[in-house]
C-alpha cells in the first residue's frame, strides 16, 4: 500500500512544526493574569476549555479566535478590567501570533527525500488564512510544496474538494497529520491513505477514535516515513 503513494498531503501545526505549546504558554500567561485578579487556576482553565470548544463551530481555529476567547472571559468576569489587563492580553496575543516557526527534527530531510523521489507535496492546514500562510513562508519549506491550502476547518468535504480539484488518485494519496479528528478521520472517510503522527499531547477537541482501514502507520516522528517506504534500510 505504501509503495503506491505519490502525493503527500501534510498537516502543518504540530505535525511539521510546534504550535500547541504556544497555545499552552498563552493559557498559562492568562491564568497568571487572572490569578492576580483573584480567580483560581482550576476555574480559569475550565472557562478557557469550555469556551474554546463552544466557539470553534462559530469562529474557527487560530490565534485570533483564541485570544477573543481569553478577552471575553476577562470582560465577562472582571468588572471594569484595567488598561494593564488589556495590555497583558495584547502581549499574549503578540507572542501567540508571531512565535518562531520551529520545525520538528527530521522534517526538512524527510520532505527533501520525498520531493527527491518526484512525489507531490501539498500543505493542507486549517485556521486563519493569513496567519497560516505567514507561518508557511517563515518555515522555509515553501519551495518543497506545490501548494499551501488553508481551510477554516478540516472536514471530509474539504478534503474531498482538495482531491477533486487536483484530480488526485486516491490510492496515491497519503494524509499525514497529528489530529485524529481533523486529519485521520476525514482521510479514511475519503478512502485515501493516512499516517497518524502521534504527539505526546492531543488537544481535547481533536481527539477521535481512529478506524484502522487504510491507516498506513502510526509514527512518532516524520522522519519515520522514509523508513516505511524503504523498510530494508534503517534510519532516515
Ligand atoms: Mg495539526
JSON list of C-alpha atoms and ligand atoms in Angstrom, two decimals:
[
{"chain": "A", "resi": 1, "resn": "UNK", "atom": "CA", "xyz": [0.00, 0.00, 0.00]},
{"chain": "A", "resi": 2, "resn": "UNK", "atom": "CA", "xyz": [2.75, 2.42, 0.98]},
{"chain": "A", "resi": 3, "resn": "UNK", "atom": "CA", "xyz": [4.56, 1.81, -2.29]},
{"chain": "A", "resi": 4, "resn": "UNK", "atom": "CA", "xyz": [1.69, 3.31, -4.31]},
{"chain": "A", "resi": 5, "resn": "UNK", "atom": "CA", "xyz": [1.90, 6.70, -2.59]},
{"chain": "A", "resi": 6, "resn": "UNK", "atom": "CA", "xyz": [2.93, 9.56, -4.87]},
{"chain": "A", "resi": 7, "resn": "UNK", "atom": "CA", "xyz": [1.20, 12.54, -3.26]},
{"chain": "A", "resi": 8, "resn": "UNK", "atom": "CA", "xyz": [1.66, 13.59, 0.36]},
{"chain": "A", "resi": 9, "resn": "UNK", "atom": "CA", "xyz": [-0.89, 15.86, 2.00]},
{"chain": "A", "resi": 10, "resn": "UNK", "atom": "CA", "xyz": [0.80, 17.19, 5.11]},
{"chain": "A", "resi": 11, "resn": "UNK", "atom": "CA", "xyz": [-0.84, 18.85, 8.08]},
{"chain": "A", "resi": 12, "resn": "UNK", "atom": "CA", "xyz": [1.31, 21.70, 9.43]},
{"chain": "A", "resi": 13, "resn": "UNK", "atom": "CA", "xyz": [0.67, 22.63, 13.08]},
{"chain": "A", "resi": 14, "resn": "UNK", "atom": "CA", "xyz": [2.10, 20.02, 15.47]},
{"chain": "A", "resi": 15, "resn": "UNK", "atom": "CA", "xyz": [2.95, 17.78, 12.52]},
{"chain": "A", "resi": 16, "resn": "UNK", "atom": "CA", "xyz": [5.74, 19.77, 10.83]},
{"chain": "A", "resi": 17, "resn": "UNK", "atom": "CA", "xyz": [6.27, 22.44, 13.48]},
{"chain": "A", "resi": 18, "resn": "UNK", "atom": "CA", "xyz": [5.40, 23.25, 17.08]},
{"chain": "A", "resi": 19, "resn": "UNK", "atom": "CA", "xyz": [2.10, 25.01, 17.67]},
{"chain": "A", "resi": 20, "resn": "UNK", "atom": "CA", "xyz": [0.16, 23.60, 20.63]},
{"chain": "A", "resi": 21, "resn": "UNK", "atom": "CA", "xyz": [2.98, 24.54, 23.03]},
{"chain": "A", "resi": 22, "resn": "UNK", "atom": "CA", "xyz": [2.47, 28.23, 22.19]},
{"chain": "A", "resi": 23, "resn": "UNK", "atom": "CA", "xyz": [-1.25, 27.93, 22.94]},
{"chain": "A", "resi": 24, "resn": "UNK", "atom": "CA", "xyz": [-0.37, 26.31, 26.27]},
{"chain": "A", "resi": 25, "resn": "UNK", "atom": "CA", "xyz": [2.02, 29.21, 27.01]},
{"chain": "A", "resi": 26, "resn": "UNK", "atom": "CA", "xyz": [-0.76, 31.68, 26.18]},
{"chain": "A", "resi": 27, "resn": "UNK", "atom": "CA", "xyz": [-3.15, 29.87, 28.51]},
{"chain": "A", "resi": 28, "resn": "UNK", "atom": "CA", "xyz": [-0.56, 29.82, 31.32]},
{"chain": "A", "resi": 29, "resn": "UNK", "atom": "CA", "xyz": [0.03, 33.56, 30.94]},
{"chain": "A", "resi": 30, "resn": "UNK", "atom": "CA", "xyz": [-3.71, 34.17, 31.04]},
{"chain": "A", "resi": 31, "resn": "UNK", "atom": "CA", "xyz": [-4.06, 32.03, 34.16]},
{"chain": "A", "resi": 32, "resn": "UNK", "atom": "CA", "xyz": [-1.37, 34.14, 35.86]},
{"chain": "A", "resi": 33, "resn": "UNK", "atom": "CA", "xyz": [-3.12, 37.34, 34.84]},
{"chain": "A", "resi": 34, "resn": "UNK", "atom": "CA", "xyz": [-6.48, 36.14, 36.18]},
{"chain": "A", "resi": 35, "resn": "UNK", "atom": "CA", "xyz": [-4.92, 34.70, 39.35]},
{"chain": "A", "resi": 36, "resn": "UNK", "atom": "CA", "xyz": [-3.63, 38.19, 40.13]},
{"chain": "A", "resi": 37, "resn": "UNK", "atom": "CA", "xyz": [-7.25, 39.35, 39.80]},
{"chain": "A", "resi": 38, "resn": "UNK", "atom": "CA", "xyz": [-8.45, 36.75, 42.32]},
{"chain": "A", "resi": 39, "resn": "UNK", "atom": "CA", "xyz": [-9.54, 33.77, 40.22]},
{"chain": "A", "resi": 40, "resn": "UNK", "atom": "CA", "xyz": [-8.40, 30.21, 40.85]},
{"chain": "A", "resi": 41, "resn": "UNK", "atom": "CA", "xyz": [-6.33, 28.37, 38.26]},
{"chain": "A", "resi": 42, "resn": "UNK", "atom": "CA", "xyz": [-8.77, 25.46, 38.08]},
{"chain": "A", "resi": 43, "resn": "UNK", "atom": "CA", "xyz": [-11.76, 27.73, 37.43]},
{"chain": "A", "resi": 44, "resn": "UNK", "atom": "CA", "xyz": [-9.97, 29.76, 34.76]},
{"chain": "A", "resi": 45, "resn": "UNK", "atom": "CA", "xyz": [-8.69, 26.70, 32.89]},
{"chain": "A", "resi": 46, "resn": "UNK", "atom": "CA", "xyz": [-12.21, 25.27, 32.83]},
{"chain": "A", "resi": 47, "resn": "UNK", "atom": "CA", "xyz": [-13.57, 28.56, 31.47]},
{"chain": "A", "resi": 48, "resn": "UNK", "atom": "CA", "xyz": [-10.92, 28.60, 28.74]},
{"chain": "A", "resi": 49, "resn": "UNK", "atom": "CA", "xyz": [-11.56, 25.00, 27.72]},
{"chain": "A", "resi": 50, "resn": "UNK", "atom": "CA", "xyz": [-15.36, 25.25, 27.77]},
{"chain": "A", "resi": 51, "resn": "UNK", "atom": "CA", "xyz": [-15.48, 28.50, 25.81]},
{"chain": "A", "resi": 52, "resn": "UNK", "atom": "CA", "xyz": [-12.77, 27.31, 23.43]},
{"chain": "A", "resi": 53, "resn": "UNK", "atom": "CA", "xyz": [-14.82, 24.28, 22.41]},
{"chain": "A", "resi": 54, "resn": "UNK", "atom": "CA", "xyz": [-18.01, 26.38, 22.24]},
{"chain": "A", "resi": 55, "resn": "UNK", "atom": "CA", "xyz": [-16.50, 28.95, 19.90]},
{"chain": "A", "resi": 56, "resn": "UNK", "atom": "CA", "xyz": [-14.86, 26.51, 17.46]},
{"chain": "A", "resi": 57, "resn": "UNK", "atom": "CA", "xyz": [-18.04, 25.97, 15.46]},
{"chain": "A", "resi": 58, "resn": "UNK", "atom": "CA", "xyz": [-18.63, 29.73, 15.31]},
{"chain": "A", "resi": 59, "resn": "UNK", "atom": "CA", "xyz": [-15.25, 31.40, 14.89]},
{"chain": "A", "resi": 60, "resn": "UNK", "atom": "CA", "xyz": [-12.98, 28.58, 13.73]},
{"chain": "A", "resi": 61, "resn": "UNK", "atom": "CA", "xyz": [-9.39, 27.79, 14.67]},
{"chain": "A", "resi": 62, "resn": "UNK", "atom": "CA", "xyz": [-6.41, 30.10, 15.13]},
{"chain": "A", "resi": 63, "resn": "UNK", "atom": "CA", "xyz": [-4.78, 32.59, 17.48]},
{"chain": "A", "resi": 64, "resn": "UNK", "atom": "CA", "xyz": [-7.28, 35.38, 16.67]},
{"chain": "A", "resi": 65, "resn": "UNK", "atom": "CA", "xyz": [-10.38, 33.48, 17.84]},
{"chain": "A", "resi": 66, "resn": "UNK", "atom": "CA", "xyz": [-8.45, 32.02, 20.78]},
{"chain": "A", "resi": 67, "resn": "UNK", "atom": "CA", "xyz": [-7.41, 35.46, 22.02]},
{"chain": "A", "resi": 68, "resn": "UNK", "atom": "CA", "xyz": [-11.02, 36.61, 21.64]},
{"chain": "A", "resi": 69, "resn": "UNK", "atom": "CA", "xyz": [-11.98, 33.75, 23.98]},
{"chain": "A", "resi": 70, "resn": "UNK", "atom": "CA", "xyz": [-9.48, 34.96, 26.59]},
{"chain": "A", "resi": 71, "resn": "UNK", "atom": "CA", "xyz": [-10.60, 38.57, 26.19]},
{"chain": "A", "resi": 72, "resn": "UNK", "atom": "CA", "xyz": [-14.27, 37.56, 26.58]},
{"chain": "A", "resi": 73, "resn": "UNK", "atom": "CA", "xyz": [-13.50, 35.77, 29.86]},
{"chain": "A", "resi": 74, "resn": "UNK", "atom": "CA", "xyz": [-11.70, 38.86, 31.18]},
{"chain": "A", "resi": 75, "resn": "UNK", "atom": "CA", "xyz": [-14.55, 41.18, 30.20]},
{"chain": "A", "resi": 76, "resn": "UNK", "atom": "CA", "xyz": [-17.31, 38.87, 31.48]},
{"chain": "A", "resi": 77, "resn": "UNK", "atom": "CA", "xyz": [-15.66, 38.01, 34.81]},
{"chain": "A", "resi": 78, "resn": "UNK", "atom": "CA", "xyz": [-13.95, 41.24, 35.83]},
{"chain": "A", "resi": 79, "resn": "UNK", "atom": "CA", "xyz": [-15.87, 44.43, 36.41]},
{"chain": "A", "resi": 80, "resn": "UNK", "atom": "CA", "xyz": [-14.10, 47.23, 34.51]},
{"chain": "A", "resi": 81, "resn": "UNK", "atom": "CA", "xyz": [-10.79, 45.50, 33.63]},
{"chain": "A", "resi": 82, "resn": "UNK", "atom": "CA", "xyz": [-7.77, 47.81, 33.87]},
{"chain": "A", "resi": 83, "resn": "UNK", "atom": "CA", "xyz": [-5.71, 49.03, 30.94]},
{"chain": "A", "resi": 84, "resn": "UNK", "atom": "CA", "xyz": [-2.89, 46.88, 32.31]},
{"chain": "A", "resi": 85, "resn": "UNK", "atom": "CA", "xyz": [-5.06, 43.77, 31.98]},
{"chain": "A", "resi": 86, "resn": "UNK", "atom": "CA", "xyz": [-5.88, 44.60, 28.34]},
{"chain": "A", "resi": 87, "resn": "UNK", "atom": "CA", "xyz": [-2.18, 45.28, 27.70]},
{"chain": "A", "resi": 88, "resn": "UNK", "atom": "CA", "xyz": [-1.34, 41.86, 29.15]},
{"chain": "A", "resi": 89, "resn": "UNK", "atom": "CA", "xyz": [-3.83, 40.25, 26.73]},
{"chain": "A", "resi": 90, "resn": "UNK", "atom": "CA", "xyz": [-2.26, 42.19, 23.84]},
{"chain": "A", "resi": 91, "resn": "UNK", "atom": "CA", "xyz": [1.18, 40.86, 24.80]},
{"chain": "A", "resi": 92, "resn": "UNK", "atom": "CA", "xyz": [-0.18, 37.29, 24.96]},
{"chain": "A", "resi": 93, "resn": "UNK", "atom": "CA", "xyz": [-1.74, 37.81, 21.51]},
{"chain": "A", "resi": 94, "resn": "UNK", "atom": "CA", "xyz": [1.51, 39.15, 20.06]},
{"chain": "A", "resi": 95, "resn": "UNK", "atom": "CA", "xyz": [3.52, 36.18, 21.32]},
{"chain": "A", "resi": 96, "resn": "UNK", "atom": "CA", "xyz": [0.94, 33.68, 20.05]},
{"chain": "A", "resi": 97, "resn": "UNK", "atom": "CA", "xyz": [0.69, 35.24, 16.60]},
{"chain": "A", "resi": 98, "resn": "UNK", "atom": "CA", "xyz": [4.39, 35.85, 15.97]},
{"chain": "A", "resi": 99, "resn": "UNK", "atom": "CA", "xyz": [6.02, 32.83, 17.56]},
{"chain": "A", "resi": 100, "resn": "UNK", "atom": "CA", "xyz": [9.01, 31.35, 15.71]},
{"chain": "A", "resi": 101, "resn": "UNK", "atom": "CA", "xyz": [8.24, 28.53, 13.29]},
{"chain": "A", "resi": 102, "resn": "UNK", "atom": "CA", "xyz": [10.39, 25.70, 14.61]},
{"chain": "A", "resi": 103, "resn": "UNK", "atom": "CA", "xyz": [10.48, 22.53, 12.52]},
{"chain": "A", "resi": 104, "resn": "UNK", "atom": "CA", "xyz": [10.49, 19.21, 14.37]},
{"chain": "A", "resi": 105, "resn": "UNK", "atom": "CA", "xyz": [13.67, 17.12, 13.97]},
{"chain": "A", "resi": 106, "resn": "UNK", "atom": "CA", "xyz": [13.88, 15.30, 10.65]},
{"chain": "A", "resi": 107, "resn": "UNK", "atom": "CA", "xyz": [11.12, 17.27, 8.94]},
{"chain": "A", "resi": 108, "resn": "UNK", "atom": "CA", "xyz": [13.30, 19.05, 6.38]},
{"chain": "A", "resi": 109, "resn": "UNK", "atom": "CA", "xyz": [15.31, 15.96, 5.41]},
{"chain": "A", "resi": 110, "resn": "UNK", "atom": "CA", "xyz": [12.16, 13.84, 5.13]},
{"chain": "A", "resi": 111, "resn": "UNK", "atom": "CA", "xyz": [10.39, 16.35, 2.90]},
{"chain": "A", "resi": 112, "resn": "UNK", "atom": "CA", "xyz": [13.51, 16.74, 0.76]},
{"chain": "A", "resi": 113, "resn": "UNK", "atom": "CA", "xyz": [13.73, 12.97, 0.45]},
{"chain": "A", "resi": 114, "resn": "UNK", "atom": "CA", "xyz": [10.09, 12.65, -0.68]},
{"chain": "A", "resi": 115, "resn": "UNK", "atom": "CA", "xyz": [10.46, 15.56, -3.07]},
{"chain": "A", "resi": 116, "resn": "UNK", "atom": "CA", "xyz": [13.64, 13.96, -4.41]},
{"chain": "A", "resi": 117, "resn": "UNK", "atom": "CA", "xyz": [11.61, 10.86, -5.30]},
{"chain": "A", "resi": 118, "resn": "UNK", "atom": "CA", "xyz": [9.47, 13.09, -7.51]},
{"chain": "A", "resi": 119, "resn": "UNK", "atom": "CA", "xyz": [6.49, 12.87, -5.16]},
{"chain": "A", "resi": 120, "resn": "UNK", "atom": "CA", "xyz": [3.98, 15.73, -4.89]},
{"chain": "A", "resi": 121, "resn": "UNK", "atom": "CA", "xyz": [3.79, 17.57, -1.56]},
{"chain": "A", "resi": 122, "resn": "UNK", "atom": "CA", "xyz": [0.74, 19.63, -0.58]},
{"chain": "A", "resi": 123, "resn": "UNK", "atom": "CA", "xyz": [0.43, 21.52, 2.70]},
{"chain": "A", "resi": 124, "resn": "UNK", "atom": "CA", "xyz": [-3.13, 21.30, 3.98]},
{"chain": "A", "resi": 125, "resn": "UNK", "atom": "CA", "xyz": [-3.89, 23.19, 7.15]},
{"chain": "A", "resi": 126, "resn": "UNK", "atom": "CA", "xyz": [-6.76, 24.87, 8.96]},
{"chain": "A", "resi": 127, "resn": "UNK", "atom": "CA", "xyz": [-7.21, 28.18, 10.71]},
{"chain": "A", "resi": 128, "resn": "UNK", "atom": "CA", "xyz": [-6.76, 31.80, 9.70]},
{"chain": "A", "resi": 129, "resn": "UNK", "atom": "CA", "xyz": [-5.52, 32.04, 6.10]},
{"chain": "A", "resi": 130, "resn": "UNK", "atom": "CA", "xyz": [-3.12, 34.98, 6.57]},
{"chain": "A", "resi": 131, "resn": "UNK", "atom": "CA", "xyz": [-1.61, 33.53, 9.74]},
{"chain": "A", "resi": 132, "resn": "UNK", "atom": "CA", "xyz": [-1.09, 30.07, 8.26]},
{"chain": "A", "resi": 133, "resn": "UNK", "atom": "CA", "xyz": [0.40, 31.43, 5.02]},
{"chain": "A", "resi": 134, "resn": "UNK", "atom": "CA", "xyz": [2.73, 33.64, 7.06]},
{"chain": "A", "resi": 135, "resn": "UNK", "atom": "CA", "xyz": [3.98, 30.62, 9.04]},
{"chain": "A", "resi": 136, "resn": "UNK", "atom": "CA", "xyz": [4.39, 28.62, 5.82]},
{"chain": "A", "resi": 137, "resn": "UNK", "atom": "CA", "xyz": [6.60, 31.37, 4.36]},
{"chain": "A", "resi": 138, "resn": "UNK", "atom": "CA", "xyz": [8.62, 31.65, 7.57]},
{"chain": "A", "resi": 139, "resn": "UNK", "atom": "CA", "xyz": [9.06, 27.85, 7.77]},
{"chain": "A", "resi": 140, "resn": "UNK", "atom": "CA", "xyz": [11.43, 27.92, 4.78]},
{"chain": "A", "resi": 141, "resn": "UNK", "atom": "CA", "xyz": [9.58, 24.91, 3.34]},
{"chain": "A", "resi": 142, "resn": "UNK", "atom": "CA", "xyz": [7.56, 26.64, 0.64]},
{"chain": "A", "resi": 143, "resn": "UNK", "atom": "CA", "xyz": [9.99, 25.63, -2.14]},
{"chain": "A", "resi": 144, "resn": "UNK", "atom": "CA", "xyz": [9.27, 21.94, -1.45]},
{"chain": "A", "resi": 145, "resn": "UNK", "atom": "CA", "xyz": [5.47, 22.14, -1.65]},
{"chain": "A", "resi": 146, "resn": "UNK", "atom": "CA", "xyz": [3.37, 22.66, -4.75]},
{"chain": "A", "resi": 147, "resn": "UNK", "atom": "CA", "xyz": [0.69, 24.45, -2.73]},
{"chain": "A", "resi": 148, "resn": "UNK", "atom": "CA", "xyz": [-0.46, 25.60, 0.68]},
{"chain": "A", "resi": 149, "resn": "UNK", "atom": "CA", "xyz": [-4.19, 25.06, 1.16]},
{"chain": "A", "resi": 150, "resn": "UNK", "atom": "CA", "xyz": [-5.81, 26.71, 4.19]},
{"chain": "A", "resi": 151, "resn": "UNK", "atom": "CA", "xyz": [-9.37, 25.83, 5.16]},
{"chain": "A", "resi": 152, "resn": "UNK", "atom": "CA", "xyz": [-11.36, 27.19, 8.13]},
{"chain": "A", "resi": 153, "resn": "UNK", "atom": "CA", "xyz": [-11.97, 23.65, 9.35]},
{"chain": "A", "resi": 154, "resn": "UNK", "atom": "CA", "xyz": [-10.86, 20.25, 8.07]},
{"chain": "A", "resi": 155, "resn": "UNK", "atom": "CA", "xyz": [-13.78, 18.01, 7.17]},
{"chain": "A", "resi": 156, "resn": "UNK", "atom": "CA", "xyz": [-14.36, 15.08, 4.80]},
{"chain": "A", "resi": 157, "resn": "UNK", "atom": "CA", "xyz": [-15.93, 17.64, 2.42]},
{"chain": "A", "resi": 158, "resn": "UNK", "atom": "CA", "xyz": [-12.92, 19.97, 2.44]},
{"chain": "A", "resi": 159, "resn": "UNK", "atom": "CA", "xyz": [-10.54, 17.07, 1.81]},
{"chain": "A", "resi": 160, "resn": "UNK", "atom": "CA", "xyz": [-12.82, 15.75, -0.94]},
{"chain": "A", "resi": 161, "resn": "UNK", "atom": "CA", "xyz": [-12.69, 19.21, -2.57]},
{"chain": "A", "resi": 162, "resn": "UNK", "atom": "CA", "xyz": [-8.88, 19.12, -2.45]},
{"chain": "A", "resi": 163, "resn": "UNK", "atom": "CA", "xyz": [-8.77, 15.65, -4.03]},
{"chain": "A", "resi": 164, "resn": "UNK", "atom": "CA", "xyz": [-11.25, 16.60, -6.75]},
{"chain": "A", "resi": 165, "resn": "UNK", "atom": "CA", "xyz": [-9.72, 19.98, -7.59]},
{"chain": "A", "resi": 166, "resn": "UNK", "atom": "CA", "xyz": [-6.32, 18.39, -8.21]},
{"chain": "A", "resi": 167, "resn": "UNK", "atom": "CA", "xyz": [-7.73, 15.19, -9.73]},
{"chain": "A", "resi": 168, "resn": "UNK", "atom": "CA", "xyz": [-5.69, 13.09, -7.30]},
{"chain": "A", "resi": 169, "resn": "UNK", "atom": "CA", "xyz": [-5.79, 9.29, -7.46]},
{"chain": "A", "resi": 170, "resn": "UNK", "atom": "CA", "xyz": [-6.87, 8.11, -4.05]},
{"chain": "A", "resi": 171, "resn": "UNK", "atom": "CA", "xyz": [-4.50, 5.14, -3.80]},
{"chain": "A", "resi": 172, "resn": "UNK", "atom": "CA", "xyz": [-1.61, 7.52, -4.47]},
{"chain": "A", "resi": 173, "resn": "UNK", "atom": "CA", "xyz": [-2.60, 9.99, -1.75]},
{"chain": "A", "resi": 174, "resn": "UNK", "atom": "CA", "xyz": [-1.46, 9.87, 1.87]},
{"chain": "A", "resi": 175, "resn": "UNK", "atom": "CA", "xyz": [-2.60, 12.37, 4.51]},
{"chain": "A", "resi": 176, "resn": "UNK", "atom": "CA", "xyz": [-0.05, 12.87, 7.32]},
{"chain": "A", "resi": 177, "resn": "UNK", "atom": "CA", "xyz": [-1.20, 14.58, 10.50]},
{"chain": "A", "resi": 178, "resn": "UNK", "atom": "CA", "xyz": [-1.33, 14.66, 14.27]},
{"chain": "A", "resi": 179, "resn": "UNK", "atom": "CA", "xyz": [-5.08, 15.10, 14.71]},
{"chain": "A", "resi": 180, "resn": "UNK", "atom": "CA", "xyz": [-7.33, 12.04, 14.77]},
{"chain": "A", "resi": 181, "resn": "UNK", "atom": "CA", "xyz": [-10.42, 14.21, 14.21]},
{"chain": "A", "resi": 182, "resn": "UNK", "atom": "CA", "xyz": [-9.17, 16.70, 11.60]},
{"chain": "A", "resi": 183, "resn": "UNK", "atom": "CA", "xyz": [-6.52, 14.72, 9.71]},
{"chain": "A", "resi": 184, "resn": "UNK", "atom": "CA", "xyz": [-7.07, 10.99, 10.03]},
{"chain": "A", "resi": 185, "resn": "UNK", "atom": "CA", "xyz": [-10.86, 10.59, 10.19]},
{"chain": "A", "resi": 186, "resn": "UNK", "atom": "CA", "xyz": [-11.51, 12.69, 7.01]},
{"chain": "A", "resi": 187, "resn": "UNK", "atom": "CA", "xyz": [-8.73, 10.82, 5.15]},
{"chain": "A", "resi": 188, "resn": "UNK", "atom": "CA", "xyz": [-10.24, 7.43, 5.99]},
{"chain": "A", "resi": 189, "resn": "UNK", "atom": "CA", "xyz": [-13.71, 8.74, 5.11]},
{"chain": "A", "resi": 190, "resn": "UNK", "atom": "CA", "xyz": [-12.44, 9.82, 1.67]},
{"chain": "A", "resi": 191, "resn": "UNK", "atom": "CA", "xyz": [-10.70, 6.50, 1.04]},
{"chain": "A", "resi": 192, "resn": "UNK", "atom": "CA", "xyz": [-7.13, 7.79, 0.97]},
{"chain": "A", "resi": 193, "resn": "UNK", "atom": "CA", "xyz": [-4.15, 6.54, 2.95]},
{"chain": "A", "resi": 194, "resn": "UNK", "atom": "CA", "xyz": [-3.22, 8.13, 6.27]},
{"chain": "A", "resi": 195, "resn": "UNK", "atom": "CA", "xyz": [-0.25, 8.26, 8.59]},
{"chain": "A", "resi": 196, "resn": "UNK", "atom": "CA", "xyz": [-1.01, 9.33, 12.14]},
{"chain": "A", "resi": 197, "resn": "UNK", "atom": "CA", "xyz": [1.79, 11.31, 13.80]},
{"chain": "A", "resi": 198, "resn": "UNK", "atom": "CA", "xyz": [1.14, 10.66, 17.46]},
{"chain": "A", "resi": 199, "resn": "UNK", "atom": "CA", "xyz": [2.22, 13.63, 19.55]},
{"chain": "A", "resi": 200, "resn": "UNK", "atom": "CA", "xyz": [2.56, 13.48, 23.37]},
{"chain": "A", "resi": 201, "resn": "UNK", "atom": "CA", "xyz": [-0.48, 15.75, 23.84]},
{"chain": "A", "resi": 202, "resn": "UNK", "atom": "CA", "xyz": [-3.55, 15.90, 21.65]},
{"chain": "A", "resi": 203, "resn": "UNK", "atom": "CA", "xyz": [-5.89, 18.81, 22.20]},
{"chain": "A", "resi": 204, "resn": "UNK", "atom": "CA", "xyz": [-9.18, 17.52, 23.68]},
{"chain": "A", "resi": 205, "resn": "UNK", "atom": "CA", "xyz": [-11.27, 18.88, 20.79]},
{"chain": "A", "resi": 206, "resn": "UNK", "atom": "CA", "xyz": [-9.13, 16.96, 18.30]},
{"chain": "A", "resi": 207, "resn": "UNK", "atom": "CA", "xyz": [-9.37, 13.53, 19.90]},
{"chain": "A", "resi": 208, "resn": "UNK", "atom": "CA", "xyz": [-11.30, 10.94, 17.92]},
{"chain": "A", "resi": 209, "resn": "UNK", "atom": "CA", "xyz": [-11.42, 7.19, 17.56]},
{"chain": "A", "resi": 210, "resn": "UNK", "atom": "CA", "xyz": [-9.36, 6.01, 14.61]},
{"chain": "A", "resi": 211, "resn": "UNK", "atom": "CA", "xyz": [-10.52, 3.13, 12.46]},
{"chain": "A", "resi": 212, "resn": "UNK", "atom": "CA", "xyz": [-7.63, 1.19, 11.04]},
{"chain": "A", "resi": 213, "resn": "UNK", "atom": "CA", "xyz": [-8.82, 0.87, 7.43]},
{"chain": "A", "resi": 214, "resn": "UNK", "atom": "CA", "xyz": [-6.27, 2.49, 5.15]},
{"chain": "A", "resi": 215, "resn": "UNK", "atom": "CA", "xyz": [-4.24, 3.74, 8.12]},
{"chain": "A", "resi": 216, "resn": "UNK", "atom": "CA", "xyz": [-0.73, 3.06, 6.85]},
{"chain": "A", "resi": 217, "resn": "UNK", "atom": "CA", "xyz": [1.01, 3.58, 10.16]},
{"chain": "A", "resi": 218, "resn": "UNK", "atom": "CA", "xyz": [1.22, 5.43, 13.43]},
{"chain": "A", "resi": 219, "resn": "UNK", "atom": "CA", "xyz": [4.57, 7.17, 13.84]},
{"chain": "A", "resi": 220, "resn": "UNK", "atom": "CA", "xyz": [6.14, 9.38, 16.49]},
{"chain": "A", "resi": 221, "resn": "UNK", "atom": "CA", "xyz": [8.27, 11.39, 14.09]},
{"chain": "A", "resi": 222, "resn": "UNK", "atom": "CA", "xyz": [8.00, 12.49, 10.47]},
{"chain": "A", "resi": 223, "resn": "UNK", "atom": "CA", "xyz": [11.47, 11.06, 9.96]},
{"chain": "A", "resi": 224, "resn": "UNK", "atom": "CA", "xyz": [9.95, 7.57, 10.29]},
{"chain": "A", "resi": 225, "resn": "UNK", "atom": "CA", "xyz": [8.24, 7.98, 6.91]},
{"chain": "A", "resi": 226, "resn": "UNK", "atom": "CA", "xyz": [11.26, 7.20, 4.68]},
{"chain": "A", "resi": 227, "resn": "UNK", "atom": "CA", "xyz": [11.78, 4.06, 6.78]},
{"chain": "A", "resi": 228, "resn": "UNK", "atom": "CA", "xyz": [8.20, 2.99, 5.93]},
{"chain": "A", "resi": 229, "resn": "UNK", "atom": "CA", "xyz": [8.97, 3.47, 2.23]},
{"chain": "A", "resi": 230, "resn": "UNK", "atom": "CA", "xyz": [12.23, 1.55, 2.47]},
{"chain": "A", "resi": 231, "resn": "UNK", "atom": "CA", "xyz": [11.82, -0.93, 5.34]},
{"chain": "A", "resi": 232, "resn": "UNK", "atom": "CA", "xyz": [15.05, -2.69, 4.33]},
{"chain": "A", "resi": 233, "resn": "UNK", "atom": "CA", "xyz": [17.02, 0.42, 5.33]},
{"chain": "A", "resi": 234, "resn": "UNK", "atom": "CA", "xyz": [17.41, 1.58, 8.89]},
{"chain": "A", "resi": 235, "resn": "UNK", "atom": "CA", "xyz": [17.33, 5.24, 9.85]},
{"chain": "A", "resi": 236, "resn": "UNK", "atom": "CA", "xyz": [16.12, 8.10, 7.67]},
{"chain": "B", "resi": 1, "resn": "LIG", "atom": "MG1", "xyz": [-2.08, 19.55, 13.43]}
]
